[in-house]
CSV table of C-alpha atoms in Angstrom, one decimal:
chain,number,residue,atom,x,y,z
A,1,MET,CA,23.7,0.7,-11.9
A,2,ASP,CA,23.5,0.3,-15.6
A,3,GLU,CA,22.1,-3.3,-15.8
A,4,VAL,CA,18.6,-4.3,-14.9
A,5,PRO,CA,18.5,-5.1,-11.2
A,6,THR,CA,17.4,-8.5,-9.9
A,7,GLY,CA,14.3,-8.6,-7.7
A,8,ASP,CA,16.4,-8.9,-4.6
A,9,GLU,CA,18.5,-5.8,-5.6
A,10,LEU,CA,15.4,-3.8,-6.4
A,11,LEU,CA,13.9,-4.6,-3.0
A,12,LYS,CA,17.1,-3.5,-1.3
A,13,VAL,CA,17.2,-0.2,-3.2
A,14,LEU,CA,13.5,0.5,-2.7
A,15,GLY,CA,13.9,-0.4,1.0
A,16,ALA,CA,16.9,1.9,1.3
A,17,LEU,CA,15.0,4.8,-0.3
A,18,GLY,CA,11.8,4.2,1.6
A,19,ASN,CA,12.8,6.4,4.5
A,20,PRO,CA,12.7,10.2,4.7
A,21,HIS,CA,16.1,10.4,6.4
A,22,ARG,CA,17.8,8.4,3.7
A,23,MET,CA,16.0,10.4,0.9
A,24,ARG,CA,17.4,13.6,2.6
A,25,ILE,CA,20.9,12.1,2.7
A,26,VAL,CA,20.7,11.4,-1.1
A,27,GLY,CA,19.6,15.0,-1.6
A,28,ALA,CA,22.4,16.3,0.6
A,29,LEU,CA,25.0,14.3,-1.4
A,30,LEU,CA,23.7,15.4,-4.7
A,31,ASP,CA,26.2,18.3,-4.9
A,32,GLY,CA,29.2,16.2,-4.0
A,33,ARG,CA,30.7,14.1,-1.3
A,34,ASN,CA,30.7,15.1,2.4
A,35,TYR,CA,32.0,13.7,5.7
A,36,VAL,CA,29.7,12.3,8.4
A,37,SER,CA,30.0,15.1,11.0
A,38,ALA,CA,29.2,17.8,8.4
A,39,LEU,CA,26.3,15.7,7.0
A,40,ALA,CA,24.9,15.2,10.5
A,41,ARG,CA,25.0,19.0,11.1
A,42,GLU,CA,23.4,19.8,7.7
A,43,LEU,CA,20.6,17.3,8.2
A,44,GLY,CA,20.1,17.9,11.9
A,45,ILE,CA,20.4,14.3,13.0
A,46,GLY,CA,22.9,12.5,15.3
A,47,ARG,CA,25.9,10.8,14.0
A,48,PRO,CA,24.9,7.3,15.2
A,49,LEU,CA,21.6,7.6,13.4
A,50,LEU,CA,23.2,9.0,10.3
A,51,HIS,CA,25.7,6.1,10.3
A,52,MET,CA,22.9,3.6,10.4
A,53,HIS,CA,21.2,5.2,7.5
A,54,LEU,CA,24.4,5.5,5.5
A,55,GLN,CA,25.1,1.8,6.0
A,56,ARG,CA,21.7,1.0,4.6
A,57,LEU,CA,22.3,3.2,1.6
A,58,GLU,CA,25.8,1.7,1.1
A,59,ALA,CA,24.5,-1.9,1.3
A,60,ALA,CA,22.0,-1.0,-1.5
A,61,GLY,CA,24.9,0.4,-3.6
A,62,LEU,CA,23.5,3.9,-3.6
A,63,VAL,CA,26.4,5.6,-1.8
A,64,VAL,CA,30.1,4.7,-1.2
A,65,GLY,CA,32.2,5.6,1.8
A,66,THR,CA,35.9,6.2,1.9
A,67,LEU,CA,38.1,6.7,5.0
A,68,GLU,CA,40.6,9.6,4.7
A,69,LEU,CA,43.1,11.3,6.9
A,70,SER,CA,42.7,15.0,7.5
A,71,GLU,CA,45.7,17.4,7.7
A,72,SER,CA,45.6,17.0,11.4
A,73,GLY,CA,45.8,13.2,11.2
A,74,LYS,CA,42.2,12.6,12.2
A,75,SER,CA,40.4,10.0,10.2
A,76,MET,CA,37.3,11.1,8.4
A,77,LYS,CA,34.7,9.1,6.6
A,78,TYR,CA,33.5,10.7,3.4
A,79,PHE,CA,30.4,9.5,1.5
A,80,GLU,CA,29.3,10.2,-2.0
A,81,LEU,CA,26.5,9.0,-4.3
A,82,THR,CA,27.1,6.3,-6.8
A,83,PRO,CA,25.5,6.9,-10.2
A,84,PHE,CA,22.1,5.1,-10.3
A,85,CYS,CA,19.0,5.1,-12.4
A,86,PHE,CA,16.1,2.7,-12.0
A,87,ALA,CA,13.1,2.7,-14.3
A,88,LEU,CA,10.0,1.6,-12.3
A,89,THR,CA,7.4,0.4,-14.8
A,90,PRO,CA,5.0,-2.4,-14.4
A,91,GLN,CA,7.1,-4.4,-16.8
A,92,SER,CA,10.4,-3.8,-15.0
A,93,VAL,CA,8.8,-4.7,-11.6
A,94,ALA,CA,7.3,-7.9,-13.1
A,95,SER,CA,10.7,-8.9,-14.6
A,96,ALA,CA,12.4,-8.3,-11.3
A,97,ALA,CA,9.8,-10.3,-9.5
A,98,LEU,CA,10.7,-13.3,-11.6
A,99,THR,CA,14.2,-13.3,-10.2
A,100,LEU,CA,13.3,-13.0,-6.5
A,101,THR,CA,15.2,-15.4,-4.2
A,102,GLU,CA,14.0,-14.1,-0.9
A,103,GLU,CA,11.0,-16.2,0.4
A,104,GLU,CA,8.0,-14.4,1.6
A,105,ARG,CA,7.3,-14.8,5.2
A,106,PRO,CA,3.7,-16.0,5.9
A,107,THR,CA,1.4,-13.5,7.5
A,108,MET,CA,0.0,-14.2,11.0
A,109,LYS,CA,-3.3,-15.2,9.3
A,110,GLU,CA,-1.6,-17.6,6.9
A,111,SER,CA,0.5,-19.2,9.6
A,112,ALA,CA,-2.5,-19.9,11.8
A,113,LYS,CA,-4.0,-22.2,9.1
């Protein structure tokens, strides 16, 4: 992402990266694209869990998945990183906060008032 993210986009990215499995997935894809089964073996996690994490990363725009056919005719989903760079400074966070559209949910204490 070259442009400055909105507050909502920044929250999505930070939420996507705020999990150790997803950070490991980004690290595993750093050297290039890979397919789901190979990534699951490399990371030592099950494919259903890996799919869930990949979907979260894809929704945040950090990875992209493409479906391809192998020589044997089996469909394989490959994932690769998208180029991204986010500068987290007090100023960039404050600017992003001005564009937030998601409303905060009241805490239990606030809703009891």
